[in-house]
Coordinates of C-alpha atoms and ligand atoms in Angstrom, one line a residue:
M1227 CA -0.4 -0.1 -0.2
R1228 CA 1.4 3.2 -0.8
R1229 CA 0.5 6.6 0.6
R1230 CA 0.9 9.8 0.2
T1231 CA -0.2 13.3 0.8
L1232 CA -0.3 16.6 -2.0
L1233 CA -1.0 19.8 -1.4
G1234 CA -4.4 21.6 -2.7
A1235 CA -2.6 24.7 -3.2
G1236 CA -3.3 24.1 -7.1
T1237 CA -6.8 24.6 -7.3
A1238 CA -7.0 26.9 -3.5
A1239 CA -10.5 28.7 -3.7
L1240 CA -12.0 26.3 -6.6
G1241 CA -15.6 26.5 -5.9
A1242 CA -15.6 30.4 -4.6
G1243 CA -14.8 31.3 -8.3
A1244 CA -17.7 29.0 -9.4
L1245 CA -20.5 29.0 -6.9
T1246 CA -22.1 32.5 -7.8
A1247 CA -22.0 31.9 -11.6
A1248 CA -24.6 28.7 -11.7
G1249 CA -28.0 28.0 -9.2
W1250 CA -27.7 29.7 -5.9
P1251 CA -30.2 32.0 -6.4
A1252 CA -33.0 29.0 -6.8
L1253 CA -32.0 28.6 -3.3
T1254 CA -33.8 31.4 -2.1
R1255 CA -37.2 30.2 -3.5
Y1256 CA -36.8 27.2 -1.7
I1257 CA -36.5 28.8 1.3
R1258 CA -39.3 30.4 0.7
E1259 CA -41.5 27.4 -0.7
G1260 CA -39.8 25.2 2.4
H1261 CA -39.8 21.9 1.1
P1262 CA -36.7 19.8 2.0
G1263 CA -36.0 18.4 -0.9
T1264 CA -37.7 18.0 -4.4
V1265 CA -38.9 15.1 -5.5
L1266 CA -37.4 13.0 -9.1
P1267 CA -39.6 11.2 -10.6
S1268 CA -39.0 7.6 -11.8
Q1269 CA -39.1 7.1 -15.2
T1270 CA -40.2 3.7 -15.2
E1271 CA -43.4 1.9 -13.9
L1272 CA -43.7 1.6 -10.1
P1273 CA -43.6 -1.9 -8.4
A1274 CA -46.6 -2.9 -6.7
P1275 CA -46.3 -2.4 -2.9
F1276 CA -46.1 -5.5 -0.8
R1277 CA -45.2 -7.7 -2.7
T1278 CA -41.0 -8.3 -2.1
P1279 CA -40.2 -9.9 1.3
L1280 CA -38.3 -7.8 3.7
P1281 CA -34.6 -8.6 2.9
I1282 CA -32.3 -9.2 6.2
P1283 CA -28.7 -7.4 5.8
T1284 CA -26.7 -10.2 6.2
V1285 CA -24.4 -9.9 9.2
L1286 CA -20.0 -9.9 8.1
E1287 CA -18.5 -12.6 9.6
P1288 CA -14.9 -11.9 10.6
T1289 CA -11.9 -12.4 8.2
S1290 CA -10.2 -13.6 11.5
T1291 CA -10.2 -12.6 15.8
S1292 CA -7.8 -11.8 18.5
A1293 CA -8.0 -11.4 21.9
T1294 CA -8.8 -7.9 21.7
T1295 CA -9.7 -7.4 18.1
D1296 CA -11.9 -8.0 15.7
H1297 CA -10.9 -8.1 11.9
Y1298 CA -13.2 -7.7 8.8
D1299 CA -12.9 -7.1 4.5
V1300 CA -14.8 -5.3 3.0
T1301 CA -14.7 -4.7 -1.1
Q1302 CA -16.2 -1.7 -2.6
Q1303 CA -17.7 -3.0 -6.0
H1304 CA -19.9 -2.5 -9.0
T1305 CA -23.2 -5.0 -8.4
D1306 CA -26.1 -5.2 -10.6
L1307 CA -28.8 -5.3 -8.4
E1308 CA -32.4 -6.3 -8.9
I1309 CA -33.9 -3.9 -7.3
L1310 CA -37.4 -3.4 -9.4
P1311 CA -38.8 -6.8 -10.5
G1312 CA -37.0 -8.0 -13.9
L1313 CA -34.7 -5.0 -14.3
R1314 CA -31.0 -4.2 -13.3
T1315 CA -30.0 -1.5 -11.2
P1316 CA -25.9 -1.0 -11.6
A1317 CA -24.7 -0.2 -8.0
W1318 CA -21.7 1.2 -5.9
T1319 CA -21.9 -1.7 -3.5
Y1320 CA -20.0 -2.6 0.2
N1321 CA -19.9 -6.6 -0.8
G1322 CA -22.0 -7.0 -3.5
T1323 CA -25.4 -5.6 -1.4
F1324 CA -27.7 -2.8 -0.6
P1325 CA -27.7 -2.3 2.3
G1326 CA -24.3 -3.6 2.7
P1327 CA -23.2 -6.2 5.1
T1328 CA -24.1 -6.2 8.7
I1329 CA -21.3 -5.2 11.3
V1330 CA -21.9 -6.1 14.6
S1331 CA -19.3 -5.1 17.3
R1332 CA -18.6 -5.8 21.0
S1333 CA -18.2 -2.9 23.2
G1334 CA -14.6 -2.7 24.8
R1335 CA -13.2 -4.6 22.3
R1336 CA -11.8 -3.5 18.8
T1337 CA -13.0 -3.4 15.6
T1338 CA -11.2 -2.8 12.4
V1339 CA -12.6 -3.2 9.0
R1340 CA -10.2 -3.1 5.8
H1341 CA -12.1 -1.7 2.4
R1342 CA -10.5 -2.5 -0.8
N1343 CA -11.7 0.0 -3.3
E1344 CA -12.7 -1.7 -6.6
L1345 CA -14.8 1.3 -7.5
D1346 CA -14.3 3.3 -10.2
R1347 CA -13.7 6.6 -8.2
P1348 CA -12.4 7.2 -4.6
A1349 CA -14.2 6.5 -1.9
V1350 CA -14.2 7.7 2.2
V1351 CA -15.9 5.8 5.2
H1352 CA -17.6 7.2 7.4
L1353 CA -19.0 5.0 10.4
H1354 CA -21.6 7.3 11.6
G1355 CA -22.2 7.5 15.4
G1356 CA -19.2 5.8 15.9
H1357 CA -16.4 7.4 18.5
T1358 CA -13.5 7.4 16.0
P1359 CA -9.9 8.3 16.5
A1360 CA -9.5 11.1 13.4
A1361 CA -7.5 8.8 11.3
S1362 CA -10.4 6.3 11.2
D1363 CA -13.1 8.6 11.3
G1364 CA -13.6 9.6 7.2
Y1365 CA -12.4 12.7 6.9
P1366 CA -13.8 13.9 3.1
T1367 CA -10.5 13.7 1.6
S1368 CA -8.8 11.0 3.2
L1369 CA -9.8 8.9 -0.1
I1370 CA -9.1 5.3 -1.0
L1371 CA -7.9 5.2 -4.6
P1372 CA -9.5 2.8 -6.9
A1373 CA -7.1 -0.6 -6.4
D1374 CA -7.0 -0.7 -10.5
G1375 CA -4.9 2.5 -10.2
S1376 CA -7.0 4.7 -12.8
Y1377 CA -6.9 8.0 -9.8
D1378 CA -3.8 9.5 -9.1
A1379 CA -4.3 13.0 -7.3
H1380 CA -4.1 15.2 -10.9
R1381 CA -7.5 13.1 -11.1
V1382 CA -8.9 13.9 -7.7
H1383 CA -8.4 17.2 -7.9
Q1384 CA -10.2 17.1 -11.5
D1385 CA -12.7 15.4 -10.2
M1386 CA -13.3 17.8 -7.2
S1387 CA -13.5 21.0 -9.6
G1388 CA -15.9 22.7 -11.7
G1389 CA -19.7 23.3 -10.7
P1390 CA -21.5 25.4 -8.3
H1391 CA -20.8 23.6 -5.0
G1392 CA -19.2 26.2 -3.3
S1393 CA -16.5 23.8 -1.2
S1394 CA -12.8 24.7 -2.3
M1395 CA -9.9 22.4 -1.5
G1396 CA -8.0 25.3 0.1
H1397 CA -4.3 24.6 1.0
H1398 CA -5.0 21.3 3.0
P1399 CA -3.2 18.3 2.2
M1400 CA -5.0 15.3 1.0
D1401 CA -4.3 11.9 2.8
L1402 CA -4.5 9.5 -0.5
T1403 CA -4.2 5.6 0.0
E1404 CA -4.5 3.6 -2.9
G1405 CA -6.9 0.5 -3.4
T1406 CA -6.9 -0.5 0.5
R1407 CA -7.1 1.2 4.1
T1408 CA -8.0 0.0 7.5
Y1409 CA -10.6 1.6 9.9
T1410 CA -9.8 1.0 13.4
Y1411 CA -12.2 1.3 15.5
P1412 CA -12.3 1.1 19.6
F1413 CA -15.8 0.9 20.1
D1414 CA -14.8 2.7 23.7
Q1415 CA -18.9 3.2 23.9
R1416 CA -22.0 1.9 24.9
A1417 CA -24.5 -0.5 22.7
A1418 CA -26.0 1.7 19.9
T1419 CA -27.3 1.4 16.3
L1420 CA -24.7 2.7 14.1
W1421 CA -23.8 3.0 10.2
Y1422 CA -21.7 3.4 7.8
H1423 CA -21.8 5.4 4.6
D1424 CA -19.4 7.1 1.7
H1425 CA -18.4 10.5 2.9
R1426 CA -16.4 11.9 0.2
M1427 CA -15.9 15.5 -0.5
S1428 CA -18.8 17.0 -2.9
Y1429 CA -19.9 13.2 -3.4
T1430 CA -21.8 11.9 -0.6
G1431 CA -24.9 12.2 -1.9
A1432 CA -24.4 10.7 -5.2
A1433 CA -22.2 8.0 -3.8
V1434 CA -24.8 6.7 -0.7
W1435 CA -27.5 7.3 -3.6
K1436 CA -25.6 4.5 -5.6
G1437 CA -25.7 2.2 -2.8
L1438 CA -22.9 2.9 -0.3
A1439 CA -24.2 2.3 3.4
G1440 CA -24.8 -0.4 6.0
F1441 CA -25.6 -0.7 9.5
H1442 CA -22.4 -1.5 11.8
L1443 CA -24.2 -2.4 15.5
V1444 CA -22.7 -2.1 18.7
H1445 CA -23.7 -5.0 21.5
D1446 CA -22.9 -4.1 25.3
D1447 CA -23.5 -6.1 28.7
E1448 CA -26.0 -3.6 30.0
E1449 CA -28.3 -4.0 26.6
E1450 CA -28.2 -7.7 26.8
Q1451 CA -29.4 -8.3 30.1
L1452 CA -32.7 -6.4 29.6
P1453 CA -35.4 -9.0 28.2
L1454 CA -35.9 -7.2 25.0
P1455 CA -36.6 -8.8 21.9
R1456 CA -33.3 -10.0 20.1
G1457 CA -32.5 -12.5 17.4
D1458 CA -34.7 -12.4 14.7
R1459 CA -37.4 -9.7 16.5
D1460 CA -34.1 -7.6 16.6
I1461 CA -34.8 -5.6 12.8
P1462 CA -32.6 -3.2 11.5
L1463 CA -34.5 -1.0 8.8
M1464 CA -32.9 1.0 6.8
I1465 CA -35.2 3.6 5.0
T1466 CA -34.3 5.1 1.8
D1467 CA -36.0 6.7 -1.0
R1468 CA -34.7 6.5 -4.7
S1469 CA -35.8 7.4 -8.4
F1470 CA -35.3 5.0 -11.4
A1471 CA -34.8 5.5 -15.1
A1472 CA -36.8 3.4 -18.0
D1473 CA -33.6 0.8 -17.5
G1474 CA -33.9 0.5 -14.2
S1475 CA -31.0 2.1 -13.6
F1476 CA -30.4 4.7 -10.4
R1477 CA -32.0 8.6 -11.3
Y1478 CA -29.7 11.3 -9.6
P1479 CA -29.9 14.4 -11.0
A1480 CA -26.3 15.3 -11.0
L1481 CA -24.8 18.2 -13.3
D1482 CA -22.5 15.4 -14.6
P1483 CA -24.4 12.2 -15.5
Q1484 CA -20.7 10.5 -15.2
L1485 CA -19.8 12.4 -11.9
H1486 CA -16.8 13.5 -12.7
T1487 CA -18.1 17.1 -11.4
P1488 CA -19.8 18.3 -8.3
G1489 CA -23.4 19.5 -7.9
V1490 CA -27.0 18.8 -8.8
T1491 CA -28.7 20.6 -11.5
D1492 CA -30.7 24.2 -10.0
T1493 CA -33.7 22.2 -9.3
Y1494 CA -32.7 19.9 -6.9
M1495 CA -30.5 22.1 -5.0
N1496 CA -32.8 21.6 -1.9
G1497 CA -32.1 17.9 -1.6
V1498 CA -33.2 14.9 -4.0
M1499 CA -36.0 12.8 -2.9
G1500 CA -37.4 9.6 -4.3
D1501 CA -40.6 8.3 -5.1
V1502 CA -39.7 5.0 -4.6
I1503 CA -39.2 4.1 -1.0
L1504 CA -36.6 1.5 -0.5
V1505 CA -36.5 -0.9 2.7
N1506 CA -33.2 -2.5 3.2
G1507 CA -32.8 -2.5 -0.5
A1508 CA -36.2 -3.7 -1.6
P1509 CA -39.4 -1.3 -2.7
W1510 CA -42.3 -1.0 0.1
P1511 CA -41.5 -4.8 1.2
V1512 CA -43.8 -6.9 3.7
H1513 CA -43.1 -9.0 6.6
R1514 CA -44.6 -11.6 7.8
T1515 CA -44.8 -11.5 12.0
Q1516 CA -46.0 -13.5 15.0
R1517 CA -48.3 -11.8 17.3
L1518 CA -45.4 -10.5 19.3
R1519 CA -42.9 -7.5 20.4
H1520 CA -40.3 -6.9 17.9
R1521 CA -37.4 -4.5 17.8
L1522 CA -37.0 -1.8 15.0
R1523 CA -34.0 -0.3 14.3
L1524 CA -35.1 2.5 12.4
L1525 CA -32.6 4.1 10.2
N1526 CA -33.6 7.2 8.2
A1527 CA -30.7 6.4 5.2
S1528 CA -32.3 9.1 2.3
N1529 CA -30.3 11.8 1.0
A1530 CA -33.1 14.2 2.1
R1531 CA -36.7 13.1 3.1
P1532 CA -37.8 13.2 6.4
Y1533 CA -40.0 10.9 7.4
T1534 CA -43.1 11.0 9.6
L1535 CA -44.2 7.1 10.6
Q1536 CA -47.0 6.1 11.6
L1537 CA -48.8 2.8 12.0
D1538 CA -51.8 2.2 10.2
P1539 CA -54.5 1.1 11.5
Q1540 CA -52.8 1.9 14.9
P1541 CA -53.3 -0.6 17.8
P1542 CA -56.1 0.2 20.1
G1543 CA -55.0 3.0 22.6
G1544 CA -52.8 4.6 20.6
A1545 CA -49.1 4.8 21.0
A1546 CA -47.9 1.9 18.9
F1547 CA -43.9 3.0 19.3
T1548 CA -42.4 2.3 22.4
Q1549 CA -39.0 4.2 21.8
I1550 CA -36.2 2.5 24.0
G1551 CA -32.7 4.2 22.2
S1552 CA -31.6 7.1 19.8
D1553 CA -29.0 7.8 17.7
G1554 CA -26.3 6.9 20.5
G1555 CA -27.9 3.9 22.6
L1556 CA -30.2 3.2 25.0
L1557 CA -32.7 6.0 26.7
A1558 CA -32.9 6.1 30.4
T1559 CA -36.6 5.1 30.4
P1560 CA -39.1 4.1 27.4
R1561 CA -41.0 7.0 25.6
H1562 CA -44.5 6.1 23.7
H1563 CA -45.3 7.9 20.5
D1564 CA -48.4 7.9 17.9
T1565 CA -46.0 9.0 15.4
L1566 CA -42.1 9.4 14.9
D1567 CA -40.5 12.2 13.5
I1568 CA -37.2 10.7 11.6
A1569 CA -35.0 13.2 9.8
P1570 CA -31.6 11.7 7.0
G1571 CA -28.7 10.7 9.6
E1572 CA -31.1 9.7 12.5
R1573 CA -31.9 6.4 14.4
F1574 CA -34.9 5.3 16.7
D1575 CA -34.4 1.9 18.1
V1576 CA -38.2 1.4 18.9
I1577 CA -40.5 -1.7 20.2
I1578 CA -43.5 -2.9 18.6
D1579 CA -46.1 -5.5 20.1
F1580 CA -47.7 -6.9 17.5
A1581 CA -50.1 -9.0 20.0
R1582 CA -52.1 -5.3 20.7
Y1583 CA -53.8 -6.1 17.2
P1584 CA -56.2 -8.8 16.1
P1585 CA -54.3 -12.2 14.7
G1586 CA -54.5 -11.6 10.9
T1587 CA -54.1 -8.0 10.9
H1588 CA -51.7 -6.3 7.8
V1589 CA -50.3 -3.2 9.4
R1590 CA -48.7 -0.9 7.1
L1591 CA -46.1 1.6 8.3
I1592 CA -46.9 4.6 6.7
N1593 CA -45.2 8.3 6.5
R1594 CA -47.9 11.0 7.2
N1595 CA -45.9 14.1 5.7
T1596 CA -46.6 13.2 2.7
H1597 CA -48.9 12.0 -0.6
G1598 CA -48.2 9.6 -3.2
P1599 CA -46.2 6.7 -3.5
A1600 CA -43.8 7.9 -0.9
A1601 CA -46.2 7.8 2.0
Q1602 CA -46.5 4.2 1.8
I1603 CA -43.1 2.3 3.7
M1604 CA -43.7 -1.2 4.3
R1605 CA -46.3 -3.8 5.4
F1606 CA -46.5 -6.2 8.7
D1607 CA -48.5 -8.8 8.0
I1608 CA -49.0 -10.6 11.4
G1609 CA -49.6 -14.1 11.9
S1610 CA -52.8 -15.6 13.7
G1611 CA -51.3 -17.5 16.4
S1612 CA -51.5 -16.2 19.9
P1613 CA -47.6 -17.3 20.7
H1614 CA -46.0 -16.5 24.5
D1615 CA -44.2 -13.7 24.6
D1616 CA -41.1 -13.4 27.1
T1617 CA -40.2 -10.3 26.5
T1618 CA -40.8 -6.8 28.2
V1619 CA -40.0 -2.7 28.3
P1620 CA -38.4 -2.1 31.5
H1621 CA -39.8 1.1 33.3
R1622 CA -36.4 1.7 33.7
L1623 CA -33.4 1.0 30.6
S1624 CA -30.6 2.7 31.5
D1625 CA -28.5 5.2 33.3
I1626 CA -28.1 8.6 31.6
P1627 CA -25.4 10.8 33.3
R1628 CA -27.1 14.3 32.6
L1629 CA -24.1 16.6 30.9
D1630 CA -23.9 19.6 33.2
P1631 CA -24.4 23.0 31.1
G1632 CA -23.2 25.1 34.4
R1633 CA -19.8 23.2 34.1
A1634 CA -19.9 24.2 30.1
T1635 CA -16.5 26.1 29.2
H1636 CA -17.4 27.4 25.6
T1637 CA -20.6 28.3 24.2
R1638 CA -20.4 28.4 20.5
D1639 CA -22.9 29.8 18.0
F1640 CA -23.2 27.7 14.3
H1641 CA -26.2 29.4 11.8
F1642 CA -27.1 26.9 9.4
R1643 CA -28.2 29.0 6.0
G1644 CA -29.2 29.0 2.8
S1645 CA -29.0 32.0 0.1
T1646 CA -27.5 33.2 -2.7
A1647 CA -24.3 32.6 -1.2
G1648 CA -25.0 29.2 -0.9
W1649 CA -25.4 26.3 1.8
T1650 CA -23.1 27.7 4.4
I1651 CA -22.3 27.2 8.2
N1652 CA -21.6 30.8 9.9
N1653 CA -21.6 32.6 6.6
T1654 CA -18.7 30.3 5.1
E1655 CA -18.4 27.1 2.4
Y1656 CA -16.7 24.2 3.2
E1657 CA -13.0 24.3 2.8
P1658 CA -11.0 20.9 4.3
G1659 CA -8.3 22.2 7.0
R1660 CA -10.0 25.3 8.2
A1661 CA -11.5 25.0 11.9
L1662 CA -14.6 26.6 12.8
A1663 CA -13.9 25.6 16.4
R1664 CA -11.0 24.4 18.5
P1665 CA -12.5 22.1 21.6
R1666 CA -10.5 20.9 24.3
L1667 CA -10.9 17.7 24.5
G1668 CA -12.4 16.6 28.3
E1669 CA -14.3 19.6 28.7
V1670 CA -18.6 20.5 28.7
E1671 CA -19.4 22.9 25.5
I1672 CA -22.6 24.2 25.0
W1673 CA -23.2 24.5 20.9
R1674 CA -26.1 26.0 19.6
F1675 CA -27.8 25.7 16.1
T1676 CA -30.4 27.9 13.5
T1677 CA -31.2 27.8 10.5
N1678 CA -33.5 29.3 8.1
F1679 CA -34.1 26.0 6.4
H1680 CA -35.0 21.9 7.3
H1681 CA -31.5 20.6 8.3
P1682 CA -30.8 17.8 10.2
V1683 CA -27.5 19.1 11.7
H1684 CA -24.8 15.7 12.6
L1685 CA -22.1 16.1 14.7
H1686 CA -19.2 13.7 14.4
L1687 CA -17.1 12.1 17.4
N1688 CA -19.2 12.6 20.5
H1689 CA -22.8 12.3 21.0
F1690 CA -24.5 15.0 22.6
Q1691 CA -27.5 15.8 24.7
V1692 CA -30.3 18.6 23.6
L1693 CA -30.7 21.4 26.3
T1694 CA -33.5 23.6 24.9
R1695 CA -36.0 23.8 21.3
N1696 CA -36.6 27.1 20.2
N1697 CA -35.4 28.7 24.1
R1698 CA -38.3 26.2 25.2
T1699 CA -38.4 21.9 26.6
I1700 CA -36.6 20.0 24.0
G1701 CA -38.9 18.1 21.7
A1702 CA -40.3 14.5 21.5
F1703 CA -37.7 12.8 19.9
D1704 CA -35.0 14.7 21.1
H1705 CA -34.7 12.8 24.1
G1706 CA -31.1 10.4 25.0
W1707 CA -28.0 10.7 23.6
K1708 CA -28.4 12.1 19.7
D1709 CA -25.7 12.4 16.6
T1710 CA -28.0 14.1 15.0
I1711 CA -30.6 16.6 15.4
N1712 CA -33.5 17.6 13.0
L1713 CA -34.1 21.6 12.6
R1714 CA -37.0 23.0 11.2
P1715 CA -36.8 26.1 8.8
A1716 CA -36.4 29.3 11.6
E1717 CA -35.0 26.7 14.7
A1718 CA -32.6 27.3 17.0
V1719 CA -31.6 24.2 19.5
E1720 CA -28.9 24.2 22.3
I1721 CA -27.0 21.0 23.2
V1722 CA -24.4 20.2 25.3
T1723 CA -21.5 17.5 24.6
R1724 CA -18.3 16.9 25.7
F1725 CA -15.6 15.5 23.5
T1726 CA -13.2 13.2 24.4
H1727 CA -10.3 10.5 23.7
Y1728 CA -9.3 11.6 20.3
P1729 CA -7.1 14.5 18.9
G1730 CA -7.6 15.6 15.5
T1731 CA -9.8 17.0 12.9
Y1732 CA -13.7 15.7 12.4
M1733 CA -16.9 17.5 10.8
L1734 CA -19.8 19.0 11.9
H1735 CA -22.2 19.0 8.7
C1736 CA -25.8 19.0 7.4
H1737 CA -27.2 15.3 6.9
N1738 CA -29.1 16.4 4.0
L1739 CA -26.4 14.9 1.5
E1740 CA -27.0 17.6 -1.3
H1741 CA -26.6 20.3 1.2
E1742 CA -23.3 18.2 2.8
D1743 CA -22.0 17.9 -0.3
M1744 CA -22.9 21.9 -1.6
A1745 CA -20.5 23.2 1.3
M1746 CA -22.6 22.9 4.2
M1747 CA -20.1 21.4 6.4
A1748 CA -17.4 22.3 8.7
D1749 CA -14.1 21.3 10.5
F1750 CA -13.5 21.4 14.4
T1751 CA -10.5 20.7 16.0
T1752 CA -10.1 18.9 19.3
H1753 CA -7.1 18.8 21.2
Ligands
C2O898 CU1 -23.5 10.2 8.3 CU2 -20.5 12.9 8.5 O1 -22.2 12.1 8.4
CU899 CU1 -29.3 20.8 5.4

């Protein structure tokens, strides 16, 4: 493996020059209209819902294990998938599937994942929700170049240039690895539902859309001692929306269909939404279940689409979702919801008790915030028996120490804005190597986020607790340890966090992937 660094001086201010030329004025219109994305219609007939059985991503076996560490291998490759019946969808995959294989780790044990890039362009892997040393966090210019040698530093720069993306390479040294790269995850963190996905600068939206996303679950003793549903009643559900061309290929409104120039066309600068809902990669699937409690690990891996999830019909008495966990693992106590708002990047661990329904009920999981095809997600077909259920949801799930905002040493403001200047944080477009904050490890900090549009704000390295929303008490979906928070237009939240263990450069960004790609990202450097 050869490794090089290179100074980006030759292309400094690439984006800064280009961005005023193209579609940014369109943003002001979107901000007025307030839609968190624009639907790209499919050009193929949409499949009938509830025909495909729900796929469960396979759990990856370690290549080797030692006393302290489990080693995994993943190959990023071009794969033809059959997502729509009878049609071929060329995808970018981890090990040939979308979602990629689920990796299951144990808190306190180290995991390494060696990624080999057999795609025809650079890749970056980020473990979302991981408490990860900077070198393995998936910095957007820490690239795994294709194994076939088709990319060199010059070509990397070519792919970053042009387009109204707003990001500038600045003078930051890039970190290029050819062919393979090993990511090390210490997992000095509690049980949680994490996910891994591509994070390449300016191309994350396109890469995730084409299939580069998978689950990474962390287990620990505390959670295993609880009498919660497990095994095939503990189901990860990756919810995405996609659009398809007539030949079955993914449709994505990139400025350059070959994806060698960043950016999407003006119409989709507020975010790309599809009209086909995939759960674990299958369109509107159906899952046969027994009348028993199930744990669903809900992940919104869509580029831009927020969902308001609801079961239809609702069980008698409502409160269909018993939330037991958030992005960062178990809540202190369960919370009951009729509907669940989930923004891109967020996870909710919920228990659904299908025994509350009459035998044989077909229960749809629907999205209340839209109409048309995207308003349905999947269906659970409940069996007719009355099996004994030995699981329960305890009233006490975990101890969550409150971070004391009174001990904060810094309060920092981050304004997430769209305007004729583009998608910005504190009026600046992303530039690798330019840190907007330098928090000291171990210190409590209050960070305040404000918006003028929908932005799911995601913080790397450590989870946080939400203190206030719009100067009032926090929202129904803000509880527990979070790494992504759903902000609507003209909202303000305060969060409290403490960065720990790892010095280095990390990111804060909008998880609407088109906003992220078009520069709504910032570095912060811990020390
Ligand atoms: Cu899920 Cu920095 O991203
Ligand atoms: Cu955003």
